[in-house]
């Protein structure tokens, strides 16, 4: 890999390899670059940010993602910094009462042939970049924004903000939930505000008097829920609190909020949660957006992936994992089929039902976690509690389609 000077946008490498241009250097873009280069493509990534300053937050990688990360050489590079939760757990946010406990660790490997992991997002991005660094024919152009695309006889033409043009056999739009390429491809469709705003915080575990469990724990509440995980070998607790709210006008991930504001939402919850909020110096919040499934993800040689194609609520922790699945499948489709247009259509056919189902299940989970009223909570959570106690096999089985299936 070489990191190109941002002023140097002309492709120089003369090679017979097919050339893919990737718009966006998030998890989807970087994972796709690795998968395509493993299939002998020459890859150019255009990322509008001048540097990879990643959002300091945790990401859960379920077995359907970790199996792919292992195959593409990324897993070994996060092995020291990630954390393997002992269970998936559900608790009642105010009372701390346990509603479900599903052991993970060896169980995940035995049942789904992959680890269930929690990783610090910048560590994952670093690991993806490290793999690309040892890869030939991958160029990363930071500080270059792609404005639009066109077509020519041999593929796509990609226009950069500086009025320069790059030719590609394949254009991969991994430009996130506000995708410019998607807008051009499908019309002016804005991502949809889901009526939920998220808080996030990252706290050293040693500063907490009541650290949350060593599981990936969902805490339920009325019109809100929270998730606690560990990252950096378990030394940091990652907190995400999601609260229903009528509107939100700030875009992006870096809007700061105060502990006292977060305590207005979670102040009457159990000590594990209030401790995190009180100790946390920096809390950030952002709006949760999604979009209805699209009727197509491609326009000739241009194709959407990741959040650009199927942004989803985080309540299944599958957004990044689906980016990784997309990357694997897209590269596979293009290896099997040298015609970029029909390979992109194959990709859509292979991915749409799975991502649509995950989008729906994520929205259903959010409603389940936010149940209001004692009776409605009992009606929902008592069967979950009972199933966890009496039929744990059935609860594992309910996750087979997500964690056990997938492209690998
Ligand atoms: C609260 C929360 C918790 C989450 N937790 C999890 C989890 O535990 N597990 C999980 O799997 N997923 C999780 N997700 C989802 C996951 O973070 C996203 O689905 C994933 O990061 C999307 O990656 P992406 O590469 O598609 O988009 P992005 O990460 O948004 O990357 C897009 C990139 O494209 C660049 N870009 C945009 N436009 C242009 C342009 N015109 N030209 C050049 N560059 C451009 C941007 O700068 C950006 O770097 C969570 C999400 C949220 C909101």
Short mmCIF file of C-alpha atoms and ligand atoms in Angstrom, two decimals:
data_model
loop_
_atom_site.label_atom_id
_atom_site.label_comp_id
_atom_site.label_asym_id
_atom_site.label_seq_id
_atom_site.Cartn_x
_atom_site.Cartn_y
_atom_site.Cartn_z
CA UNK A 1 0.00 0.00 0.00
CA UNK A 2 1.05 3.56 -0.40
CA UNK A 3 -0.56 6.57 1.22
CA UNK A 4 -0.84 9.05 -1.60
CA UNK A 5 -0.21 12.72 -1.08
CA UNK A 6 -3.65 14.35 -1.12
CA UNK A 7 -2.62 16.49 -4.05
CA UNK A 8 -1.55 13.44 -6.00
CA UNK A 9 -4.69 11.93 -7.35
CA UNK A 10 -3.61 10.57 -10.73
CA UNK A 11 -3.22 6.83 -10.89
CA UNK A 12 0.25 5.86 -11.94
CA UNK A 13 0.55 2.10 -11.60
CA UNK A 14 0.44 0.51 -15.03
CA UNK A 15 -0.89 -2.96 -14.58
CA UNK A 16 -3.30 -5.32 -16.18
CA UNK A 17 -5.17 -5.90 -12.94
CA UNK A 18 -8.75 -4.72 -12.80
CA UNK A 19 -9.05 -1.41 -10.99
CA UNK A 20 -11.59 -0.69 -8.24
CA UNK A 21 -12.19 2.78 -6.83
CA UNK A 22 -13.59 2.74 -3.30
CA UNK A 23 -15.30 5.86 -1.95
CA UNK A 24 -14.90 5.98 1.83
CA UNK A 25 -12.33 4.53 4.22
CA UNK A 26 -14.63 3.26 6.98
CA UNK A 27 -15.00 -0.39 7.94
CA UNK A 28 -16.85 -1.21 4.69
CA UNK A 29 -14.33 0.53 2.42
CA UNK A 30 -11.20 -0.86 4.07
CA UNK A 31 -12.57 -4.41 4.36
CA UNK A 32 -13.58 -4.31 0.69
CA UNK A 33 -10.12 -3.11 -0.30
CA UNK A 34 -8.59 -6.13 1.44
CA UNK A 35 -11.06 -8.61 -0.06
CA UNK A 36 -10.64 -7.24 -3.60
CA UNK A 37 -6.86 -7.12 -3.38
CA UNK A 38 -6.88 -10.76 -2.24
CA UNK A 39 -8.66 -11.44 -5.54
CA UNK A 40 -5.92 -9.63 -7.44
CA UNK A 41 -7.55 -6.23 -7.97
CA UNK A 42 -5.74 -2.92 -7.96
CA UNK A 43 -7.55 -0.68 -5.49
CA UNK A 44 -7.71 3.08 -4.91
CA UNK A 45 -9.49 4.35 -1.81
CA UNK A 46 -10.67 7.97 -1.65
CA UNK A 47 -11.45 9.16 1.87
CA UNK A 48 -12.59 12.73 2.43
CA UNK A 49 -11.07 13.02 5.93
CA UNK A 50 -7.45 14.14 5.91
CA UNK A 51 -6.52 11.34 8.32
CA UNK A 52 -8.04 8.25 9.91
CA UNK A 53 -9.16 9.84 13.16
CA UNK A 54 -11.52 7.15 14.27
CA UNK A 55 -14.43 7.55 16.62
CA UNK A 56 -13.42 6.23 20.06
CA UNK A 57 -16.14 3.66 20.62
CA UNK A 58 -16.61 -0.07 20.90
CA UNK A 59 -17.86 -2.38 18.17
CA UNK A 60 -19.16 -5.89 18.72
CA UNK A 61 -18.05 -8.43 16.14
CA UNK A 62 -20.23 -11.51 16.14
CA UNK A 63 -19.00 -14.87 14.77
CA UNK A 64 -20.34 -14.17 11.25
CA UNK A 65 -17.91 -11.23 11.13
CA UNK A 66 -14.99 -12.75 13.02
CA UNK A 67 -14.88 -15.77 10.69
CA UNK A 68 -14.26 -13.38 7.77
CA UNK A 69 -11.81 -11.22 9.71
CA UNK A 70 -9.84 -14.37 10.46
CA UNK A 71 -9.76 -15.38 6.80
CA UNK A 72 -8.54 -11.97 5.61
CA UNK A 73 -5.77 -11.69 8.20
CA UNK A 74 -7.34 -9.00 10.40
CA UNK A 75 -8.30 -11.06 13.44
CA UNK A 76 -4.73 -11.82 14.45
CA UNK A 77 -4.02 -8.08 14.50
CA UNK A 78 -6.79 -7.31 16.99
CA UNK A 79 -6.27 -10.44 19.10
CA UNK A 80 -4.35 -8.61 21.84
CA UNK A 81 -6.66 -5.64 22.12
CA UNK A 82 -10.12 -7.14 21.74
CA UNK A 83 -12.25 -8.66 24.48
CA UNK A 84 -14.28 -11.85 24.44
CA UNK A 85 -17.45 -11.36 26.53
CA UNK A 86 -18.38 -14.30 28.72
CA UNK A 87 -22.05 -14.04 27.75
CA UNK A 88 -24.78 -12.15 25.96
CA UNK A 89 -26.94 -10.78 28.71
CA UNK A 90 -30.13 -8.79 29.14
CA UNK A 91 -30.92 -6.92 32.37
CA UNK A 92 -33.55 -4.53 33.55
CA UNK A 93 -31.93 -1.09 33.62
CA UNK A 94 -33.50 0.27 36.80
CA UNK A 95 -33.55 -2.82 38.99
CA UNK A 96 -30.48 -4.58 37.56
CA UNK A 97 -32.57 -7.77 37.46
CA UNK A 98 -31.20 -10.34 35.03
CA UNK A 99 -33.60 -11.26 32.23
CA UNK A 100 -31.39 -13.47 30.05
CA UNK A 101 -27.90 -14.97 30.25
CA UNK A 102 -26.45 -16.77 27.27
CA UNK A 103 -22.85 -17.98 27.76
CA UNK A 104 -20.57 -17.11 24.81
CA UNK A 105 -16.80 -17.79 24.63
CA UNK A 106 -16.35 -21.48 23.75
CA UNK A 107 -20.07 -21.78 23.03
CA UNK A 108 -19.79 -19.28 20.19
CA UNK A 109 -16.85 -21.13 18.68
CA UNK A 110 -18.51 -24.53 19.04
CA UNK A 111 -21.86 -23.46 17.69
CA UNK A 112 -20.93 -20.81 15.12
CA UNK A 113 -17.24 -21.54 14.42
CA UNK A 114 -16.21 -18.01 15.25
CA UNK A 115 -15.41 -15.85 18.26
CA UNK A 116 -17.82 -13.27 19.63
CA UNK A 117 -15.62 -10.21 20.15
CA UNK A 118 -15.70 -6.63 21.36
CA UNK A 119 -13.15 -4.33 19.84
CA UNK A 120 -12.19 -0.70 20.16
CA UNK A 121 -13.13 0.83 16.83
CA UNK A 122 -9.80 2.60 16.19
CA UNK A 123 -8.04 -0.74 16.84
CA UNK A 124 -10.18 -2.40 14.16
CA UNK A 125 -9.50 0.42 11.67
CA UNK A 126 -5.77 0.22 12.49
CA UNK A 127 -5.79 -3.55 11.92
CA UNK A 128 -7.55 -3.15 8.55
CA UNK A 129 -4.99 -0.51 7.56
CA UNK A 130 -2.11 -2.73 8.74
CA UNK A 131 -3.27 -5.52 6.45
CA UNK A 132 -3.54 -3.05 3.57
CA UNK A 133 -0.05 -1.78 4.32
CA UNK A 134 1.34 -5.20 3.52
CA UNK A 135 -0.69 -5.39 0.32
CA UNK A 136 0.50 -4.43 -3.12
CA UNK A 137 -1.45 -2.21 -5.47
CA UNK A 138 -3.63 -0.51 -2.88
CA UNK A 139 -3.46 3.30 -2.71
CA UNK A 140 -5.19 5.36 -0.06
CA UNK A 141 -5.93 9.00 -0.84
CA UNK A 142 -6.91 10.89 2.29
CA UNK A 143 -8.43 14.36 2.09
CA UNK A 144 -10.04 13.70 -1.31
CA UNK A 145 -13.79 13.85 -1.68
CA UNK A 146 -15.64 12.11 -4.50
CA UNK A 147 -18.41 14.31 -5.88
CA UNK A 148 -20.15 12.09 -8.44
CA UNK A 149 -19.70 9.35 -10.98
CA UNK A 150 -20.47 8.56 -14.59
CA UNK A 151 -20.10 5.66 -16.98
CA UNK A 152 -17.91 4.91 -19.96
CA UNK A 153 -17.55 1.90 -22.19
CA UNK A 154 -15.12 0.14 -19.85
CA UNK A 155 -16.66 0.93 -16.47
CA UNK A 156 -17.15 3.91 -14.18
CA UNK A 157 -15.69 7.38 -14.20
CA UNK A 158 -15.25 8.88 -10.78
CA UNK A 159 -15.19 12.65 -10.32
CA UNK A 160 -13.16 14.08 -7.47
CA UNK A 161 -13.93 17.43 -5.89
CA UNK A 162 -10.92 18.92 -7.62
CA UNK A 163 -12.54 18.32 -11.00
CA UNK A 164 -10.23 15.45 -11.64
CA UNK A 165 -11.43 12.18 -13.04
CA UNK A 166 -10.38 8.62 -12.28
CA UNK A 167 -11.40 5.62 -14.38
CA UNK A 168 -12.34 2.34 -12.78
CA UNK A 169 -13.64 -1.08 -13.73
CA UNK A 170 -15.67 -0.99 -10.53
CA UNK A 171 -16.80 1.87 -8.27
CA UNK A 172 -17.60 0.80 -4.70
CA UNK A 173 -19.56 3.40 -2.75
CA UNK A 174 -18.72 2.78 0.92
CA UNK A 175 -19.45 6.38 1.84
CA UNK A 176 -21.74 5.75 4.78
CA UNK A 177 -25.24 6.68 5.80
CA UNK A 178 -25.13 10.10 4.08
CA UNK A 179 -23.75 8.59 0.86
CA UNK A 180 -23.29 11.04 -2.00
CA UNK A 181 -23.16 8.21 -4.50
CA UNK A 182 -26.43 6.73 -3.28
CA UNK A 183 -28.12 10.11 -3.65
CA UNK A 184 -26.98 10.27 -7.25
CA UNK A 185 -27.91 6.65 -7.90
CA UNK A 186 -31.34 6.54 -6.30
CA UNK A 187 -32.53 10.16 -6.12
CA UNK A 188 -32.48 12.59 -3.25
CA UNK A 189 -33.36 10.21 -0.44
CA UNK A 190 -32.26 11.43 2.94
CA UNK A 191 -31.46 8.96 5.70
CA UNK A 192 -34.40 8.66 8.08
CA UNK A 193 -34.23 9.87 11.69
CA UNK A 194 -35.48 6.88 13.68
CA UNK A 195 -36.69 8.93 16.67
CA UNK A 196 -33.76 7.74 18.78
CA UNK A 197 -30.67 9.55 19.99
CA UNK A 198 -27.63 7.71 21.33
CA UNK A 199 -25.22 8.58 24.12
CA UNK A 200 -21.79 7.04 24.22
CA UNK A 201 -18.99 7.01 26.75
CA UNK A 202 -15.76 5.12 27.31
CA UNK A 203 -14.46 4.74 30.86
CA UNK A 204 -11.48 2.92 32.41
CA UNK A 205 -12.90 0.03 34.41
CA UNK A 206 -10.59 0.81 37.36
CA UNK A 207 -12.47 4.08 37.93
CA UNK A 208 -15.80 2.34 38.46
CA UNK A 209 -17.08 1.28 41.88
CA UNK A 210 -19.72 -0.97 40.29
CA UNK A 211 -18.39 -2.15 36.94
CA UNK A 212 -20.98 -3.71 34.64
CA UNK A 213 -20.77 -7.47 33.97
CA UNK A 214 -18.15 -9.02 31.72
CA UNK A 215 -20.87 -9.82 29.21
CA UNK A 216 -22.21 -7.89 26.25
CA UNK A 217 -25.11 -6.56 28.29
CA UNK A 218 -28.32 -4.95 27.02
CA UNK A 219 -30.14 -2.98 29.72
CA UNK A 220 -33.84 -2.45 29.04
CA UNK A 221 -35.94 0.56 30.05
CA UNK A 222 -39.08 2.50 29.20
CA UNK A 223 -38.47 4.26 25.91
CA UNK A 224 -34.72 3.71 26.22
CA UNK A 225 -32.05 1.07 26.54
CA UNK A 226 -28.31 0.83 27.08
CA UNK A 227 -25.52 -1.54 26.09
CA UNK A 228 -22.31 -2.07 28.04
CA UNK A 229 -19.31 -3.88 26.62
CA UNK A 230 -15.57 -4.06 27.36
CA UNK A 231 -12.77 -3.15 24.99
CA UNK A 232 -8.97 -2.88 25.08
CA UNK A 233 -8.47 -6.29 26.65
CA UNK A 234 -11.29 -5.54 29.11
CA UNK A 235 -9.68 -2.42 30.60
CA UNK A 236 -12.30 0.02 29.28
CA UNK A 237 -16.07 -0.07 29.55
CA UNK A 238 -17.96 1.09 26.49
CA UNK A 239 -21.42 2.51 27.14
CA UNK A 240 -24.10 3.26 24.57
CA UNK A 241 -27.44 4.58 25.81
CA UNK A 242 -30.29 4.96 23.34
CA UNK A 243 -33.21 7.22 24.15
CA UNK A 244 -36.38 7.99 22.22
CA UNK A 245 -36.58 11.64 21.27
CA UNK A 246 -38.87 13.58 18.93
CA UNK A 247 -36.29 15.37 16.84
CA UNK A 248 -32.61 15.98 16.37
CA UNK A 249 -30.85 18.43 14.10
CA UNK A 250 -27.12 17.83 14.52
CA UNK A 251 -25.37 15.54 12.03
CA UNK A 252 -22.28 13.53 12.90
CA UNK A 253 -20.88 11.62 15.85
CA UNK A 254 -19.11 14.32 17.79
CA UNK A 255 -21.78 16.40 19.50
CA UNK A 256 -20.79 16.63 23.17
CA UNK A 257 -23.19 16.31 26.07
CA UNK A 258 -22.73 16.51 29.82
CA UNK A 259 -23.03 13.86 32.53
CA UNK A 260 -25.91 15.79 34.06
CA UNK A 261 -27.84 15.68 30.77
CA UNK A 262 -27.22 11.94 30.43
CA UNK A 263 -28.33 11.47 34.03
CA UNK A 264 -31.66 13.07 33.15
CA UNK A 265 -32.15 10.01 30.94
CA UNK A 266 -30.52 7.33 33.12
CA UNK A 267 -30.30 8.87 36.62
CA UNK A 268 -32.81 6.45 38.16
CA UNK A 269 -31.05 3.37 36.77
CA UNK A 270 -28.83 0.98 38.72
CA UNK A 271 -25.37 1.94 40.00
CA UNK A 272 -23.43 0.25 37.19
CA UNK A 273 -24.98 2.65 34.70
CA UNK A 274 -25.02 5.82 36.80
CA UNK A 275 -21.37 5.20 37.81
CA UNK A 276 -20.27 5.11 34.17
CA UNK A 277 -22.08 8.35 33.41
CA UNK A 278 -20.78 10.14 36.50
CA UNK A 279 -17.17 9.05 35.94
CA UNK A 280 -17.21 9.77 32.24
CA UNK A 281 -15.56 13.07 31.36
CA UNK A 282 -16.72 13.08 27.76
CA UNK A 283 -20.10 11.87 26.64
CA UNK A 284 -21.10 12.19 23.02
CA UNK A 285 -24.46 11.86 21.37
CA UNK A 286 -25.75 11.43 17.90
CA UNK A 287 -28.95 10.69 16.03
CA UNK A 288 -29.72 7.14 14.94
CA UNK A 289 -30.59 7.03 11.27
CA UNK A 290 -31.63 4.23 8.98
CA UNK A 291 -33.27 3.86 5.62
CA UNK A 292 -35.82 1.54 4.10
CA UNK A 293 -34.36 -1.26 1.96
CA UNK A 294 -33.49 0.01 -1.53
CA UNK A 295 -34.80 -1.62 -4.71
CA UNK A 296 -31.26 -1.68 -6.15
CA UNK A 297 -27.71 -1.12 -4.97
CA UNK A 298 -26.00 -0.70 -8.29
CA UNK A 299 -25.95 1.35 -11.44
CA UNK A 300 -23.85 -0.46 -14.05
CA UNK A 301 -20.30 -0.61 -12.65
CA UNK A 302 -21.11 1.43 -9.51
CA UNK A 303 -22.29 -0.38 -6.39
CA UNK A 304 -23.30 0.59 -2.84
CA UNK A 305 -22.15 -1.30 0.23
CA UNK A 306 -22.22 -0.97 4.03
CA UNK A 307 -24.25 1.83 5.60
CA UNK A 308 -24.58 3.49 2.17
CA UNK A 309 -26.69 0.49 1.11
CA UNK A 310 -28.41 -0.67 4.28
CA UNK A 311 -27.95 1.59 7.32
CA UNK A 312 -29.60 -0.07 10.31
CA UNK A 313 -30.31 0.51 13.96
CA UNK A 314 -27.52 -0.72 16.25
CA UNK A 315 -29.80 -2.94 18.32
CA UNK A 316 -28.43 -6.16 16.84
CA UNK A 317 -24.84 -4.88 16.71
CA UNK A 318 -24.69 -5.89 13.04
CA UNK A 319 -23.95 -2.69 11.07
CA UNK A 320 -20.17 -3.13 10.94
CA UNK A 321 -20.42 -6.90 10.69
CA UNK A 322 -22.69 -6.55 7.66
CA UNK A 323 -20.07 -4.25 6.11
CA UNK A 324 -17.55 -7.07 6.51
CA UNK A 325 -19.95 -9.62 5.01
CA UNK A 326 -20.62 -7.23 2.09
CA UNK A 327 -16.90 -6.90 1.45
CA UNK A 328 -16.40 -10.65 1.24
CA UNK A 329 -19.43 -11.28 -0.97
CA UNK A 330 -18.73 -8.38 -3.33
CA UNK A 331 -15.19 -9.58 -4.01
CA UNK A 332 -16.44 -13.12 -4.49
CA UNK A 333 -19.15 -12.05 -6.97
CA UNK A 334 -16.57 -10.18 -9.03
CA UNK A 335 -14.17 -13.09 -9.00
CA UNK A 336 -16.82 -15.47 -10.27
CA UNK A 337 -18.14 -13.07 -12.88
CA UNK A 338 -15.81 -10.78 -14.86
CA UNK A 339 -18.74 -8.68 -16.06
CA UNK A 340 -18.94 -5.89 -13.44
CA UNK A 341 -22.56 -5.00 -14.17
CA UNK A 342 -23.98 -8.45 -13.63
CA UNK A 343 -21.56 -9.19 -10.75
CA UNK A 344 -22.99 -6.12 -8.96
CA UNK A 345 -26.50 -7.41 -9.57
CA UNK A 346 -25.50 -10.84 -8.20
CA UNK A 347 -24.16 -9.08 -5.13
CA UNK A 348 -27.52 -7.41 -4.53
CA UNK A 349 -29.37 -10.69 -5.01
CA UNK A 350 -27.11 -12.44 -2.53
CA UNK A 351 -27.27 -9.73 0.12
CA UNK A 352 -30.65 -8.02 0.05
CA UNK A 353 -32.74 -10.57 1.94
CA UNK A 354 -30.22 -11.04 4.73
CA UNK A 355 -29.62 -7.32 5.27
CA UNK A 356 -33.34 -6.57 5.01
CA UNK A 357 -34.07 -9.19 7.69
CA UNK A 358 -31.35 -7.80 9.95
CA UNK A 359 -32.66 -4.25 9.50
CA UNK A 360 -36.12 -5.43 10.52
CA UNK A 361 -34.90 -7.51 13.45
CA UNK A 362 -32.82 -4.57 14.69
CA UNK A 363 -35.91 -2.35 14.70
CA UNK A 364 -37.94 -5.10 16.44
CA UNK A 365 -35.21 -5.49 19.08
CA UNK A 366 -35.28 -1.79 19.80
CA UNK A 367 -39.03 -1.90 20.41
CA UNK A 368 -38.57 -4.93 22.67
CA UNK A 369 -35.85 -3.23 24.72
CA UNK A 370 -37.99 -0.06 25.11
CA UNK A 371 -41.22 -1.65 26.38
CA UNK A 372 -43.31 0.75 28.47
CA UNK A 373 -45.52 -0.19 31.39
CA UNK A 374 -45.15 -2.96 33.94
CA UNK A 375 -47.64 -5.34 32.34
CA UNK A 376 -46.25 -5.03 28.89
CA UNK A 377 -42.73 -5.55 30.25
CA UNK A 378 -43.79 -8.67 32.12
CA UNK A 379 -45.59 -10.00 29.04
CA UNK A 380 -42.43 -9.54 26.98
CA UNK A 381 -39.60 -10.31 29.34
CA UNK A 382 -41.08 -13.20 31.35
CA UNK A 383 -41.09 -15.58 28.35
CA UNK A 384 -37.51 -14.54 27.55
CA UNK A 385 -36.46 -15.20 31.14
CA UNK A 386 -38.21 -18.57 31.14
CA UNK A 387 -36.76 -19.60 27.78
CA UNK A 388 -33.25 -18.71 29.00
CA UNK A 389 -33.77 -20.90 32.10
CA UNK A 390 -35.65 -23.83 30.57
CA UNK A 391 -34.80 -23.87 26.86
CA UNK A 392 -31.39 -22.24 26.38
CA UNK A 393 -30.88 -24.38 23.26
CA UNK A 394 -33.86 -22.65 21.66
CA UNK A 395 -32.42 -19.24 22.48
CA UNK A 396 -29.10 -20.15 20.85
CA UNK A 397 -31.01 -21.50 17.86
CA UNK A 398 -32.79 -18.17 17.42
CA UNK A 399 -29.37 -16.65 16.69
CA UNK A 400 -28.21 -19.34 14.24
CA UNK A 401 -29.40 -17.49 11.15
CA UNK A 402 -27.32 -14.42 12.05
CA UNK A 403 -24.20 -15.81 13.67
CA UNK A 404 -24.06 -19.24 12.06
CA UNK A 405 -24.99 -18.29 8.51
CA UNK A 406 -23.50 -15.58 6.33
CA UNK A 407 -21.03 -15.90 3.52
CA UNK A 408 -18.40 -17.91 5.44
C1 LIG B 1 -24.54 3.40 18.52
C2 LIG B 1 -23.97 2.51 17.47
C3 LIG B 1 -23.38 1.34 17.89
C4 LIG B 1 -22.93 0.44 16.92
N1 LIG B 1 -22.42 -0.74 17.36
C5 LIG B 1 -22.11 -1.67 16.44
C6 LIG B 1 -21.64 -2.94 16.85
O1 LIG B 1 -21.48 -3.21 18.05
N2 LIG B 1 -21.37 -3.88 15.89
C7 LIG B 1 -21.56 -3.60 14.57
O2 LIG B 1 -21.37 -4.50 13.74
N3 LIG B 1 -21.96 -2.36 14.14
C8 LIG B 1 -22.24 -1.41 15.03
N4 LIG B 1 -22.67 -0.20 14.61
C9 LIG B 1 -22.81 0.10 13.17
C10 LIG B 1 -21.50 0.42 12.48
O3 LIG B 1 -20.77 1.35 13.25
C11 LIG B 1 -21.73 0.98 11.08
O4 LIG B 1 -22.69 0.17 10.43
C12 LIG B 1 -20.44 0.94 10.25
O5 LIG B 1 -19.40 1.61 10.92
C13 LIG B 1 -20.66 1.59 8.89
O6 LIG B 1 -19.45 1.58 8.18
P1 LIG B 1 -19.34 2.20 6.72
O7 LIG B 1 -17.92 1.97 6.30
O8 LIG B 1 -20.43 1.69 5.85
O9 LIG B 1 -19.64 3.74 6.89
P2 LIG B 1 -18.81 4.86 7.67
O10 LIG B 1 -18.14 4.31 8.87
O11 LIG B 1 -19.76 5.98 7.87
O12 LIG B 1 -17.68 5.29 6.64
C14 LIG B 1 -17.94 6.08 5.51
C15 LIG B 1 -16.67 6.83 5.14
O13 LIG B 1 -16.85 7.45 3.90
C16 LIG B 1 -16.27 8.76 3.94
N5 LIG B 1 -16.98 9.55 2.92
C17 LIG B 1 -18.28 9.91 2.93
N6 LIG B 1 -18.59 10.58 1.80
C18 LIG B 1 -17.45 10.64 1.06
C19 LIG B 1 -17.13 11.19 -0.22
N7 LIG B 1 -18.07 11.79 -0.97
N8 LIG B 1 -15.87 11.08 -0.67
C20 LIG B 1 -14.91 10.45 0.06
N9 LIG B 1 -15.16 9.92 1.29
C21 LIG B 1 -16.42 9.99 1.77
C22 LIG B 1 -16.53 9.22 5.37
O14 LIG B 1 -15.63 10.23 5.75
C23 LIG B 1 -16.31 7.92 6.13
O15 LIG B 1 -14.97 7.75 6.54
C24 LIG B 1 -23.06 0.74 15.53
C25 LIG B 1 -23.59 1.96 15.12
C26 LIG B 1 -24.05 2.83 16.07
C27 LIG B 1 -24.68 4.10 15.59
#
